[in-house]
Structures are given as structure tokens and as C-alpha cells.
Short mmCIF file of C-alpha atoms (C1' of nucleotides) in Angstrom, two decimals:
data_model
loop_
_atom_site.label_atom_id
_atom_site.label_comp_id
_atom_site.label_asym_id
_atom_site.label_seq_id
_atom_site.Cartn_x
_atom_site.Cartn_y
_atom_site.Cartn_z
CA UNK A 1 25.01 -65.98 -71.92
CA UNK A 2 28.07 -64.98 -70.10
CA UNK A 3 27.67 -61.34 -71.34
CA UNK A 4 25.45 -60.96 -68.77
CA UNK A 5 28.74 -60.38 -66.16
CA UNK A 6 29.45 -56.94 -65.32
CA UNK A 7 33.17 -57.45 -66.19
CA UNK A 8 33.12 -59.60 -69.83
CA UNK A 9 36.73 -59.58 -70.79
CA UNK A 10 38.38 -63.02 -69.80
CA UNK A 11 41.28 -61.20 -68.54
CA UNK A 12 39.12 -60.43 -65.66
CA UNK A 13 39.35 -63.73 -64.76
CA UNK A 14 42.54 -63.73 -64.62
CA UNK A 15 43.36 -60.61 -62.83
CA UNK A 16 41.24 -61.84 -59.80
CA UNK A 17 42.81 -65.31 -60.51
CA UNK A 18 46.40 -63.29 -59.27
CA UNK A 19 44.22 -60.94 -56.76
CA UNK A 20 42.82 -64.01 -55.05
CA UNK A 21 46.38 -64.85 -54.03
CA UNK A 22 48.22 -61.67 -53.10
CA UNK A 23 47.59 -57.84 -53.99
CA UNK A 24 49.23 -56.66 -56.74
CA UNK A 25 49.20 -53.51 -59.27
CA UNK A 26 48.36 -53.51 -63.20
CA UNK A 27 52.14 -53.48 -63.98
CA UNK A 28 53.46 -56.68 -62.03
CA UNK A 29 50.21 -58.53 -63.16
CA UNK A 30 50.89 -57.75 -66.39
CA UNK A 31 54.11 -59.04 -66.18
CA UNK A 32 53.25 -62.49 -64.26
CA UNK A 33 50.32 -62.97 -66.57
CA UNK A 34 53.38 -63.00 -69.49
CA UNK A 35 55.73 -64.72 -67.50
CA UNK A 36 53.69 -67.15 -66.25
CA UNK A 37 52.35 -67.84 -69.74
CA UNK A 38 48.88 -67.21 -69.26
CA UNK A 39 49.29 -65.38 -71.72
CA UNK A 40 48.90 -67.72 -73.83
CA UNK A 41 45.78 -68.98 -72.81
CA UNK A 42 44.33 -64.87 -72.38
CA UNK A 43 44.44 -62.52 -74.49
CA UNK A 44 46.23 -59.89 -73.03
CA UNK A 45 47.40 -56.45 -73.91
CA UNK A 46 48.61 -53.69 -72.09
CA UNK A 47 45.46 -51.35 -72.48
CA UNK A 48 43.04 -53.52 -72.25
CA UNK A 49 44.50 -54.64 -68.03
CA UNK A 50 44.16 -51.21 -67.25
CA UNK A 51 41.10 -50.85 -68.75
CA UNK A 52 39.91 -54.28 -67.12
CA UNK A 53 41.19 -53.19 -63.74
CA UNK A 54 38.94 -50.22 -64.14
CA UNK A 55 36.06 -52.19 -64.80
CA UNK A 56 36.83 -54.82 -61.60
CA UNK A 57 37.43 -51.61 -59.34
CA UNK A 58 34.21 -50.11 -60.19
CA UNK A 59 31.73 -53.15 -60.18
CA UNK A 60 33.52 -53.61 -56.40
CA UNK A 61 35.36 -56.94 -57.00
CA UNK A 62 38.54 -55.41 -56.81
CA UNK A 63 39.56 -52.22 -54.15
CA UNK A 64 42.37 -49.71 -54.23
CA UNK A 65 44.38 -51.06 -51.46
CA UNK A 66 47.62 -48.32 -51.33
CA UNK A 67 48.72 -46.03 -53.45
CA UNK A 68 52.60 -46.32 -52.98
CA UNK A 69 55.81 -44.73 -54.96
CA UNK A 70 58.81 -45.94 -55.03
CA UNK A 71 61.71 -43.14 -55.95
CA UNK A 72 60.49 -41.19 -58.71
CA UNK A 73 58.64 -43.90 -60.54
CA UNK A 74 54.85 -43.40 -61.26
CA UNK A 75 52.45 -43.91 -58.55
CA UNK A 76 51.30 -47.84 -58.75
CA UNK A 77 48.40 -48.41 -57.17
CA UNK A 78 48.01 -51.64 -55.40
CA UNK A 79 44.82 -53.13 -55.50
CA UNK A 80 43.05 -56.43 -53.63
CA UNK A 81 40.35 -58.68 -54.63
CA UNK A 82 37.02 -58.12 -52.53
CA UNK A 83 34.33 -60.93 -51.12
CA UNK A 84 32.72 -59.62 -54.35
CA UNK A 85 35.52 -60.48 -56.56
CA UNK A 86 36.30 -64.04 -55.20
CA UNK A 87 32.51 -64.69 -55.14
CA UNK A 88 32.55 -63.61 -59.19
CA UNK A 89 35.88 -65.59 -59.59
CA UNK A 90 34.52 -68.49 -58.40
CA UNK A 91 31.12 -68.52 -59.99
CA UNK A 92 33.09 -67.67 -63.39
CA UNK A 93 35.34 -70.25 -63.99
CA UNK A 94 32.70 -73.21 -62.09
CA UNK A 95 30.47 -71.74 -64.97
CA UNK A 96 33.80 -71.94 -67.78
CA UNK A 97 34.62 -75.32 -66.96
CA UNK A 98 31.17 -77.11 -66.64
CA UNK A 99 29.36 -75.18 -70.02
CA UNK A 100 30.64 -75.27 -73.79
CA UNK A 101 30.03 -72.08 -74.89
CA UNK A 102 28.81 -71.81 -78.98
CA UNK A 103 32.20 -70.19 -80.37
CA UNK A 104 33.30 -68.79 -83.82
CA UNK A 105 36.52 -69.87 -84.61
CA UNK A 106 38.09 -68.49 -87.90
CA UNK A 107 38.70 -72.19 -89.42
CA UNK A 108 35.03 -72.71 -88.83
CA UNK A 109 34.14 -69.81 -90.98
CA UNK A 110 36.73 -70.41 -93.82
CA UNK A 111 35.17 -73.64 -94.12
CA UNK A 112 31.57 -72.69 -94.21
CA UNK A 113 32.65 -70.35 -97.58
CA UNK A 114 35.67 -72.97 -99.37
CA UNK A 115 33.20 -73.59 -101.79
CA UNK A 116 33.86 -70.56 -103.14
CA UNK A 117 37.34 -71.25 -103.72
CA UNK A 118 38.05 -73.50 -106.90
CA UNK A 119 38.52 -77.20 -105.60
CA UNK A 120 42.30 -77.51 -106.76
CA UNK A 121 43.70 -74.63 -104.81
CA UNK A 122 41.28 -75.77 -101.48
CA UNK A 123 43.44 -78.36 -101.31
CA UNK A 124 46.78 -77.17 -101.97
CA UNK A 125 46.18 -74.91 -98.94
CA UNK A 126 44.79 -77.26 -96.95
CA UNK A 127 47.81 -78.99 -97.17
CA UNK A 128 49.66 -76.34 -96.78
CA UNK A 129 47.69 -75.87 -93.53
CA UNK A 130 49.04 -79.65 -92.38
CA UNK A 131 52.75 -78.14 -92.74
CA UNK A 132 51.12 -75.76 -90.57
CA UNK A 133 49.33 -77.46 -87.94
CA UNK A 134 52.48 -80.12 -87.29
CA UNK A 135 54.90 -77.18 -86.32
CA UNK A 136 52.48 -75.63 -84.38
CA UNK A 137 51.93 -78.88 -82.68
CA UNK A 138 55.94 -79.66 -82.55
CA UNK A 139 56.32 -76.24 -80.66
CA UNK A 140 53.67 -77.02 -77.64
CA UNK A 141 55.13 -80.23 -77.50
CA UNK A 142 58.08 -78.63 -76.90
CA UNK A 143 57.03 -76.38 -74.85
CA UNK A 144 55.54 -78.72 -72.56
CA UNK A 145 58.68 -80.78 -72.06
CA UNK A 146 60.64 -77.74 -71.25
CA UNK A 147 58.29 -77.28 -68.80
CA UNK A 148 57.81 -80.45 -67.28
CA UNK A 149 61.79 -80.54 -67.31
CA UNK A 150 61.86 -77.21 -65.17
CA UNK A 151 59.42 -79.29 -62.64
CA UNK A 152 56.28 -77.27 -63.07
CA UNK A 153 53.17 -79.91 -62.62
CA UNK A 154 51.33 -81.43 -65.50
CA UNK A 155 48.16 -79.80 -64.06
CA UNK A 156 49.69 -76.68 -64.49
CA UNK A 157 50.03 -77.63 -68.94
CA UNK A 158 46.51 -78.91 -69.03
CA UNK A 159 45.34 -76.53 -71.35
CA UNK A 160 48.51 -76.90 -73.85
CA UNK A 161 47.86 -80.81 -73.81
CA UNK A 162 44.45 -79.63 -74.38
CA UNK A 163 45.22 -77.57 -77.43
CA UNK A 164 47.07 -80.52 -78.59
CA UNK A 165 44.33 -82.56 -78.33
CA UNK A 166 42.55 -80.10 -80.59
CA UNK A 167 45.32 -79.60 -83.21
CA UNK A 168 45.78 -83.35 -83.46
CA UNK A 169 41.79 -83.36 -84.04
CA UNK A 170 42.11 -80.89 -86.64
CA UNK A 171 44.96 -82.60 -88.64
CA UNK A 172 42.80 -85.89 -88.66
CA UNK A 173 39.58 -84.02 -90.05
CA UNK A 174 41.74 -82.33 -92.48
CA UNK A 175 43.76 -84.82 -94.33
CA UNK A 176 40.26 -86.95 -94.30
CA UNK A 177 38.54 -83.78 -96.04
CA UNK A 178 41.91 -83.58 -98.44
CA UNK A 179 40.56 -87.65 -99.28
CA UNK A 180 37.39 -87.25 -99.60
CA UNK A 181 37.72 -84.07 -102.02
CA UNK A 182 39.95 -85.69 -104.23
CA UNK A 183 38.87 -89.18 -104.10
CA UNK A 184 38.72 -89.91 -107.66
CA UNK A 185 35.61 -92.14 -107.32
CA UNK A 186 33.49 -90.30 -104.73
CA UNK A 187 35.57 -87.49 -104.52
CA UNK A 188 33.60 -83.90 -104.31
CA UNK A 189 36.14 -82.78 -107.22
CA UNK A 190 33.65 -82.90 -110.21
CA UNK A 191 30.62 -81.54 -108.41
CA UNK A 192 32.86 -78.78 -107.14
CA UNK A 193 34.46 -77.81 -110.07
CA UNK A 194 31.57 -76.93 -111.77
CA UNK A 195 31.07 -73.98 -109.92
CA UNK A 196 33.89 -73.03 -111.30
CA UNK A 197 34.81 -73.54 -114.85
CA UNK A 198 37.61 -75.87 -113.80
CA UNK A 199 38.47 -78.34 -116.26
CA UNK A 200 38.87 -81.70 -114.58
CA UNK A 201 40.98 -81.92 -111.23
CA UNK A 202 40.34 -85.57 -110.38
CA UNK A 203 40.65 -88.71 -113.08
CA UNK A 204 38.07 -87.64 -114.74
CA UNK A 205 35.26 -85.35 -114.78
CA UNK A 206 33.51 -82.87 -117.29
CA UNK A 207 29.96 -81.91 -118.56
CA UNK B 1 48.58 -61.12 -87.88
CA UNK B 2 45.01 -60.36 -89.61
CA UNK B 3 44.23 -57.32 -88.26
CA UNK B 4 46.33 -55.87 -91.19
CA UNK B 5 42.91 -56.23 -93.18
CA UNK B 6 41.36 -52.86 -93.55
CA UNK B 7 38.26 -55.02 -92.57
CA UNK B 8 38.75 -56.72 -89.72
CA UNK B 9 35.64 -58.58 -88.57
CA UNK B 10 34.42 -62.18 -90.57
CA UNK B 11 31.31 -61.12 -91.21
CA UNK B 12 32.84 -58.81 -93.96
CA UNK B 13 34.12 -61.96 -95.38
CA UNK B 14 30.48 -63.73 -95.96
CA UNK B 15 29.39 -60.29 -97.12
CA UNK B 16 31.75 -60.35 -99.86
CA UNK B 17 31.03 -63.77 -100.72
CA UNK B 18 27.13 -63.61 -100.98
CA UNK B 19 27.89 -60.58 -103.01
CA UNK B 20 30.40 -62.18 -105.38
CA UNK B 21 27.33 -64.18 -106.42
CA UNK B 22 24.95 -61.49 -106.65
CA UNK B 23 24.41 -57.47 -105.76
CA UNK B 24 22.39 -57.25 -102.54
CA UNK B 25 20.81 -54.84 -99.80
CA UNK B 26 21.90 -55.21 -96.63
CA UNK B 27 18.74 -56.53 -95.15
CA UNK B 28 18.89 -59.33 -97.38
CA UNK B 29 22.54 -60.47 -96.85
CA UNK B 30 21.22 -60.45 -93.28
CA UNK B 31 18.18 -62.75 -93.89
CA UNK B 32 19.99 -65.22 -96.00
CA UNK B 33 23.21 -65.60 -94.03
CA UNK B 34 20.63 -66.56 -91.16
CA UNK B 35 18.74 -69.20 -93.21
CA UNK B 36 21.58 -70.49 -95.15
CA UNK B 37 23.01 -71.47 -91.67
CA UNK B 38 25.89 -69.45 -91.99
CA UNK B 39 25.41 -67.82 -88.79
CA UNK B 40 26.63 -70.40 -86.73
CA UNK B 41 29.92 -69.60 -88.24
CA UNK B 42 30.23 -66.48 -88.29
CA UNK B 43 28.60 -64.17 -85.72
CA UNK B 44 26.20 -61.57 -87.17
CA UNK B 45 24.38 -59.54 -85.47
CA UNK B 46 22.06 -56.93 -87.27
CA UNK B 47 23.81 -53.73 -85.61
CA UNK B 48 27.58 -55.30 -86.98
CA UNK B 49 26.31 -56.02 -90.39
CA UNK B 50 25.34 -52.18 -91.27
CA UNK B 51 28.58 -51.17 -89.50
CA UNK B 52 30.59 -53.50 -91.45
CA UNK B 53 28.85 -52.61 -94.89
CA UNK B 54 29.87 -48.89 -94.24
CA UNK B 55 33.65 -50.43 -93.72
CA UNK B 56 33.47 -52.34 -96.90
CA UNK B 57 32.20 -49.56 -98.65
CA UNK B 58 34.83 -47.24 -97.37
CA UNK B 59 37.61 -49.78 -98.30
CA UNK B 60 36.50 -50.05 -101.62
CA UNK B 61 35.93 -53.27 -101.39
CA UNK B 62 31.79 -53.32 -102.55
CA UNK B 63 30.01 -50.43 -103.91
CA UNK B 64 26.81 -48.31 -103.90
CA UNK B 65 24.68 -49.72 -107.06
CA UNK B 66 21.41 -48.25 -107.01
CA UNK B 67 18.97 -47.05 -104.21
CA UNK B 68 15.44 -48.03 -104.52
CA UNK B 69 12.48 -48.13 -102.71
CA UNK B 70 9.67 -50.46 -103.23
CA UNK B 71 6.40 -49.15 -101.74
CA UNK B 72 6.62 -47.23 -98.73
CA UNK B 73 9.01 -49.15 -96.99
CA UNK B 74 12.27 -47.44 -96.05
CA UNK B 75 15.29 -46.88 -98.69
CA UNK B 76 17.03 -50.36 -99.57
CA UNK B 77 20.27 -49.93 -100.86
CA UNK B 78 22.02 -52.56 -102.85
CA UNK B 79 25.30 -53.25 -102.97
CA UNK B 80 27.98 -54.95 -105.67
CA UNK B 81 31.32 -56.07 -105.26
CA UNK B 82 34.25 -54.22 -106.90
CA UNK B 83 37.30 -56.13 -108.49
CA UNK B 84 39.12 -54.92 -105.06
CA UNK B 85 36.71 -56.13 -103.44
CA UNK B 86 36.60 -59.80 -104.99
CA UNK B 87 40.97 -59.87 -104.10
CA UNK B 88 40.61 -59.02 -100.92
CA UNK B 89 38.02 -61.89 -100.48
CA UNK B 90 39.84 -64.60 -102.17
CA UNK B 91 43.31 -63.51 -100.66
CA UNK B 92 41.39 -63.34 -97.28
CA UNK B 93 39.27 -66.58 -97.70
CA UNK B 94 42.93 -68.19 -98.78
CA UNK B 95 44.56 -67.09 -96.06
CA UNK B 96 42.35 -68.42 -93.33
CA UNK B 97 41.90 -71.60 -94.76
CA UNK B 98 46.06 -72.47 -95.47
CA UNK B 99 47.59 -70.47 -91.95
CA UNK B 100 45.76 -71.48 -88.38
CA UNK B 101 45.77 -68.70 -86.38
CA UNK B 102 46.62 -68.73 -82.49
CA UNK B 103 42.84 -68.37 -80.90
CA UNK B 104 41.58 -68.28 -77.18
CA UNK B 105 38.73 -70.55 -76.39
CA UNK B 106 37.13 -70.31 -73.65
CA UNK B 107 38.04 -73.33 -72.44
CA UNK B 108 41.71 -72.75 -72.59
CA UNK B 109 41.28 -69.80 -70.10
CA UNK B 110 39.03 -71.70 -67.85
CA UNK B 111 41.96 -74.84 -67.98
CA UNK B 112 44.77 -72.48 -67.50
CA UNK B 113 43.03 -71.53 -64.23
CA UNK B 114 41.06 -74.60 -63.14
CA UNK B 115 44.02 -75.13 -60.31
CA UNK B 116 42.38 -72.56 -58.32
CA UNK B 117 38.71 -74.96 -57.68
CA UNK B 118 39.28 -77.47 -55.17
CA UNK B 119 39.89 -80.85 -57.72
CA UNK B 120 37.24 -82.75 -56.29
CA UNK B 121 34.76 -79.59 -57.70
CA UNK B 122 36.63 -79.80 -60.80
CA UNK B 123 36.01 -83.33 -61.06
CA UNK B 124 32.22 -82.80 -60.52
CA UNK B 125 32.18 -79.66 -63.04
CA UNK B 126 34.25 -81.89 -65.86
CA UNK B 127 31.28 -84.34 -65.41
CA UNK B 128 29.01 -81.94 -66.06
CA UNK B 129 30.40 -80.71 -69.03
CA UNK B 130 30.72 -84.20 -70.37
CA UNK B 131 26.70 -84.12 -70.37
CA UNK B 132 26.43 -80.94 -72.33
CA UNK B 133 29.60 -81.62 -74.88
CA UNK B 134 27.55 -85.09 -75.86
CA UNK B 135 24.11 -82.86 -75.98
CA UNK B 136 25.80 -80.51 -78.55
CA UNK B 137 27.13 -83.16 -80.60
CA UNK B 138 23.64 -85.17 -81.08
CA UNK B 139 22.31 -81.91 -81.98
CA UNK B 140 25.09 -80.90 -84.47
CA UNK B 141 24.69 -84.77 -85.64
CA UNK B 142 20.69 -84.05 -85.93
CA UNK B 143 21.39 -81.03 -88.08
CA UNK B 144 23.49 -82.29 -90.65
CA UNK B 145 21.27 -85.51 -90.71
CA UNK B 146 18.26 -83.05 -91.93
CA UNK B 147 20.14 -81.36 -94.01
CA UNK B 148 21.52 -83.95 -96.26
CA UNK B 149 18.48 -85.43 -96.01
CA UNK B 150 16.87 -82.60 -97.86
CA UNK B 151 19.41 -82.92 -100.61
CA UNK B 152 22.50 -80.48 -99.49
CA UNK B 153 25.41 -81.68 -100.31
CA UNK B 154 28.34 -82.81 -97.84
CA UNK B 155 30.74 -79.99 -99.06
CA UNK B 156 28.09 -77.18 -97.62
CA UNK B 157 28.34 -78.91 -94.16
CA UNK B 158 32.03 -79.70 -93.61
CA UNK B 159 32.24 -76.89 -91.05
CA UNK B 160 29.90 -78.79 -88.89
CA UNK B 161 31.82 -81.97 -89.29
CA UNK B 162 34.89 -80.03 -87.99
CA UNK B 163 32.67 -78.73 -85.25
CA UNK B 164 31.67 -82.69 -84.34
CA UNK B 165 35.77 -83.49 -84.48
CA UNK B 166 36.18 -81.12 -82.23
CA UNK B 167 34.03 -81.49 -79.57
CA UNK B 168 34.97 -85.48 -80.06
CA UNK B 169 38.40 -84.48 -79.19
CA UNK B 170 37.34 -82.45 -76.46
CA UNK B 171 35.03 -85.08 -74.71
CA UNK B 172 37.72 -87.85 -74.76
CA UNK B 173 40.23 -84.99 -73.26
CA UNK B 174 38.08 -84.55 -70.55
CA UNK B 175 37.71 -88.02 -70.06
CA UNK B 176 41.55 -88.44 -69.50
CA UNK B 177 41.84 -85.55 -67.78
CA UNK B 178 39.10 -86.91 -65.14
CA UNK B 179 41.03 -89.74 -65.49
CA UNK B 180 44.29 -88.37 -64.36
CA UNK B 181 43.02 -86.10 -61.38
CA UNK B 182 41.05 -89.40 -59.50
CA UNK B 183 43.48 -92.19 -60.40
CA UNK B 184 43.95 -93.56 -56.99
CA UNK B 185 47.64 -94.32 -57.19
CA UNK B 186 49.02 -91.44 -59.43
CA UNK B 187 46.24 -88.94 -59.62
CA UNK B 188 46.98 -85.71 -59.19
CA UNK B 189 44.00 -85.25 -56.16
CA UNK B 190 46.74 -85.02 -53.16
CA UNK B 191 48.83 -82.85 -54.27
CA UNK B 192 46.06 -80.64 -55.65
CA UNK B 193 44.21 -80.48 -52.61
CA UNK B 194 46.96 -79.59 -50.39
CA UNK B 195 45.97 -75.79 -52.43
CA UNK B 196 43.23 -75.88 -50.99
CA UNK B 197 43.05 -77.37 -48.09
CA UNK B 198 41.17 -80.02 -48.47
CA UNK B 199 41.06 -83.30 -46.79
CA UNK B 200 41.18 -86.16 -49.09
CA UNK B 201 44.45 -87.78 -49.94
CA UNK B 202 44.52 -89.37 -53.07
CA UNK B 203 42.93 -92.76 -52.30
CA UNK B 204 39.30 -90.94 -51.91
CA UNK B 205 39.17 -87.82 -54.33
CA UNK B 206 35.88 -89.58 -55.52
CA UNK B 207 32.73 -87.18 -55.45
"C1'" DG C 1 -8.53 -52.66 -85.96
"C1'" DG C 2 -5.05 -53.57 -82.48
"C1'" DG C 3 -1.02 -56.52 -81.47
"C1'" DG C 4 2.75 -59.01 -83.26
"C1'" DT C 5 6.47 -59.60 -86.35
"C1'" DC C 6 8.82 -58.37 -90.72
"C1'" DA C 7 11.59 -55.09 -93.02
"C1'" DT C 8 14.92 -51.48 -92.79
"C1'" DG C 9 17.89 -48.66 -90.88
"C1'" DT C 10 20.22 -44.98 -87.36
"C1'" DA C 11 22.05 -43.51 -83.06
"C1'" DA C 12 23.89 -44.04 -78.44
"C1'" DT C 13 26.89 -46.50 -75.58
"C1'" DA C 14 30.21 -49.49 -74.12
"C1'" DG C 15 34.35 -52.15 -75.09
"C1'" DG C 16 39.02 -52.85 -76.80
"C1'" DT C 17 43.37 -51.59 -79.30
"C1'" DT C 18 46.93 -48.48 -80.57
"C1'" DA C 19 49.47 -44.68 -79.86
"C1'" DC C 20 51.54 -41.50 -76.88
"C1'" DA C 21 54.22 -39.90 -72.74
"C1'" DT C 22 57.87 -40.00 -69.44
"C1'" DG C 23 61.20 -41.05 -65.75
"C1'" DA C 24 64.48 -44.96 -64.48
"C1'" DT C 25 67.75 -48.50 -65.41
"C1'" DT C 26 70.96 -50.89 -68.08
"C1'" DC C 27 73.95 -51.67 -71.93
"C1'" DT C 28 77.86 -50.38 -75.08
"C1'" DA D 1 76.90 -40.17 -73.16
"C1'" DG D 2 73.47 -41.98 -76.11
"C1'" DA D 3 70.49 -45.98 -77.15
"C1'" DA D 4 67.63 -49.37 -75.77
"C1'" DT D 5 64.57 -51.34 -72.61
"C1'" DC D 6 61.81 -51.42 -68.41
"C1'" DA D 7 58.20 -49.58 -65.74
"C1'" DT D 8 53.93 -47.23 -65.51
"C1'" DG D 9 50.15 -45.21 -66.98
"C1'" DT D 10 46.73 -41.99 -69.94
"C1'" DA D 11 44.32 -40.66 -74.00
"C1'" DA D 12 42.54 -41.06 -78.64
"C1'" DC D 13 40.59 -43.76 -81.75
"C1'" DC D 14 38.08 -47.75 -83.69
"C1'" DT D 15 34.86 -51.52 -83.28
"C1'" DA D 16 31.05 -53.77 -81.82
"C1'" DT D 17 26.71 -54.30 -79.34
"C1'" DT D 18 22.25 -52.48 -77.77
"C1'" DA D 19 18.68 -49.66 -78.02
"C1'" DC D 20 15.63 -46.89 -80.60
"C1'" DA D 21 12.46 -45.69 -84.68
"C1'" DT D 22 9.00 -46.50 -87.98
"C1'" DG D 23 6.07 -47.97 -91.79
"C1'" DA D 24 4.09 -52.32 -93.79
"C1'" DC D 25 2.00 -56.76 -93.61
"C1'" DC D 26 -0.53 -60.54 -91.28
"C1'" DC D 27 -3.49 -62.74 -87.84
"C1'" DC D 28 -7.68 -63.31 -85.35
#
DNA sequence: GGGGTCATGTAATAGGTTACATGATTCT
DNA sequence: AGAATCATGTAACCTATTACATGACCCC
């Protein structure tokens, strides 16, 4: 399990992603981690770098490099990754790439308790959730072809063409589990309903 | 965003829904949301569920019904859900299945970084992953197979079958995305390597 | 009858998020 | 000049995970 790392927090990785190329403090990796859109792909909030910083400089895969101030600003503390850190890097993201890790993703868990809501309304909100899924999908396309227009690399968008992949995935298994609830032959819509009291949702099904 | 909820984690969510069936102790809702399966959805760990009981409580959300002890064994107290508590779980259970939330897979990190391996270890570590994507699905396959074997129905299992779509999706991404780094012609292996320093142009990227 | 594992829960620790603070720069 | 925003960081508060406790039952 990858909780066994001294430093859990995927924004670790990225920090000594930066690190690995030049030393930097919290603030301006903060700031290319936004503009650089990673953080998209990382959660990232303000507290939690410094916090993650912390953690880097005192398992000794980052060091406090200089401590500089400029005019009357606040101290910012430069720090550089150690053999340590790009050892860790390294090992990380090898270990990221090559093993699917068993996540819990909230769609996952609504759909392991739908039953509970009355078959009718399940699928008026999962189509709702198509409306849903196709703008979120519109919007990365979008955002990749901005990209691509500004010249940055497709390797550089891999992992918004891979969320595509996965929202495209998603819309398929939805509007098939839309079908095969309502499907007036075979459709789950009697069985369903029962639970509930509903009266009959599909052509026709009671008692 | 969700974290509006007074209860924040998932868990709280299956809570609520075993309960909305029938009162419980908190030991129980532990053992059942392990054989029912439902733990592959949702994470539970022992030390969470007491911790999000107390929150649930505190909300208003379930209540204290009666405290009794059966032999010598330690105080069990069971637990009912309130009329609060059954709104929050349908708006909640609503919400998650009708808006798809912006998430951070692991994999998304480790894409939005994979530029910094050399691309002919990416290559190798994509393979890799291949292996263990197919593993998971025959096992997620092998699962629902018993189960509907022993009578379950379909609708219990859907989250599964979004699991399989998924990690579909994800294998035949990986397969283009091999695909795209070792083309020969218009892979992106030269100007990858040139990162990194490594030798091959683009005719040889091959592992 | 001693060694596991089930049943049940509490407490200690670590992790993460939000809120707070404060000088500098820029905008109107 | 006052308001907003940037730059930079600390501290307080919640949440979540791990470790600890302890009596009962079950196996051999």
C-alpha cells in the first residue's frame, strides 16, 4: 500500500516533480503548480504545500537551501530536492504508473446504495447526470485545443485525454443502465419499485 | 462543493442507509457493510465508523435508541435514524448520483507527471500496468459471476459493472497511449527523450 | 486451558483544511 | 487615498487512521 511512504500526500509528488528541476520556495510552487494546471490533476491547497514541504524537509528529500528576503516581504525560504528526494520521486511515480491502485470514487458509492432511491427519480438524475457529464466533457475538450493551439505537446494533456477517456466511459455505462432500468420488457423497473410502494413506472407492472 | 455537508465522509452515507432499513449498533453496521460487499465502495475502516457515528449523532441526523448489553460483553448501543437524518440521506444520495464531481485519481497525478521518466521506462511501466488492469477486471468479472450466480440481482452489482467500464476504458487508453509514444514515424519517443537525454531517436524507442 | 479470533469500543497521533495575519503592489 | 489583490506564511481546528484494551467464544 502506498501509505507506507513517509510523505503520503500526492502533492509531494509534485513538489519534488518542480524541485527535481530548479529550487524553488512554497509560494512560486504554489503558483506554477496553478499555472501550470497541475492543479488539476493534484489536489492542491495552500495549507496543505506548506504543510507537505514540512513533511519533505523533515524525511530529508527536500533541504533548506537559502533563506533570502527581498525588500520587506516575508522571508521565503528556498528549498532543493536531495538524492533522497529524486530517489523517492522516482520510485513514486514508476510505482503510480505501473500499479492500479483499489480507489473509492463517489459515483461508485452512489451506485452501490441507488436502490434505495425509488426507480423513477434514479433515472431522472441519471439523466440529469448525462447533461452533466457532456459539458464537463465539452470543457476538457476545450481545454485541450486551447492548449494544443498555444503549442504545448500532446504528452503534456495526456491525463485530460485520459479523463476523457473516462467520462466518455461513464456516459456509455450510464445511458445503458438508463435502458436497462426502464426497459419495459426486462427492465429492473417492476422489481425495483417494489421496494418502494411505487405504482408502476414502466408499461406495466404491479403485485 | 460537498463539503457543505455537516458530514463529510461516505461512510456516513451507507450508515444512514443501513439504518433507514433498520436501528443498529455500530458493530453491526460494521460487519454487514463488510459482507454485503459494500466496502469496496466505500472505505470503512473500524476507527472512521465510531468517529463518524459520533458526527451523525451530533448532526442530528441518527439517534441514541436504547443501550443494552447482552451478557458480559461490552455496552452496544443502537442507533435509529431521525426524519433529519433520512433528508439529508436522500438529498445526499441524490446529489451524488445526478452532479459528477471533479476527483483526483491516482492515475491522473502519475499522467500529469509521467514526462519526467525517460519514455522508453514509461513504455515498459504502461506494459506492466496493462497486466494488472486485465488481472483486476477477471477478478471483478469473477465476483459478479458468483454473485448472480447465487441469486443477487443485477441492480445490487451495477457499481461493479461501472468499475469493469472503467478499467475497460482505461486499458484501451493505455493501449493508444503506448501506441502514440513508440509509433516509429510520429511517436512522441524523440522528442521525449531529448528530456532526458537519452539516445534513441524515434525509429528504436522499442524496449 | 492457552492461543486465536470475534465483538466492542476508546484514546493517541498524524494528516489536512480553514481561518487568520500582514506588508507590498496595483487599480480606480 | 482607499480597495482589492498578491505574496507569504502561521496557527487553530477538524478528520481520519492506528494503536490500545478487554471480555467472550471456539478450537484442539
Amino acid at each position: 500500500m502506498a501509505t507506507k511512504r513517509k510523505v503520503g500526500n500526492l502533492l509531494a509528488l509534485a513538489v519534488m516533480s518542480y524541485l527535481s528541476q530548479r529550487p524553488m520556495h512554497p509560494y512560486e510552487l504554489s503558483r506554477t503548480l496553478r499555472e501550470h494546471g497541475d492543479a488539476r490533476s493534484i489536489k492542491l491547497n495552500h495549507g496543505s504545500l506548506y504543510m507537505v514541504v514540512g513533511q519533505l524537509a523533515k524525511a530529508g528529500y527536500i533541504t533548506e537551501l537559502e533563506t533570502s528576503r527581498a525588500g520587506q516581504r516575508p522571508e521565503r525560504t528556498v528549498y532543493a530536492l536531495t538524492d533522497a528526494g529524486r530517489a523517492e520521486f522516482r520510485d513514486w511515480l514508476t510505482e503510480l504508473v505501473a500499479e492500479p491502485e483499489h480507489e473509492y470514487p463517489h459515483f461508485v458509492a452512489a451506485l452501490s446504495l441507488i436502490a434505495a432511491l425509488p426507480p423513477s427519480e434514479a433515472v431522472s438524475l441519471l439523466r440529469h447526470r448525462l447533461g452533466r457529464l457532456a459539458a464537463e466533457r465539452a470543457a476538457i475538450r476545450s481545454l485541450i485545443g486551447t492548449a494544443l493551439a498555444q503549442g504545448v505537446p500532446e504528452l503534456f494533456l495526456v491525463e485530460e485525454e485520459y479523463r476523457l477517456s473516462l467520462l466518455a466511459a461513464e456516459t456509455d455505462f450510464v445511458e445503458e443502465l438508463i435502458e436497462k432500468i426502464t426497459d419495459p420488457q426486462a427492465g429492473w423497473g417492476a422489481m425495483w419499485a417494489q421496494f418502494h410502494g411505487e405504482s408502476g413506472p414502466p408499461a406495466q407492472v404491479e403485485t
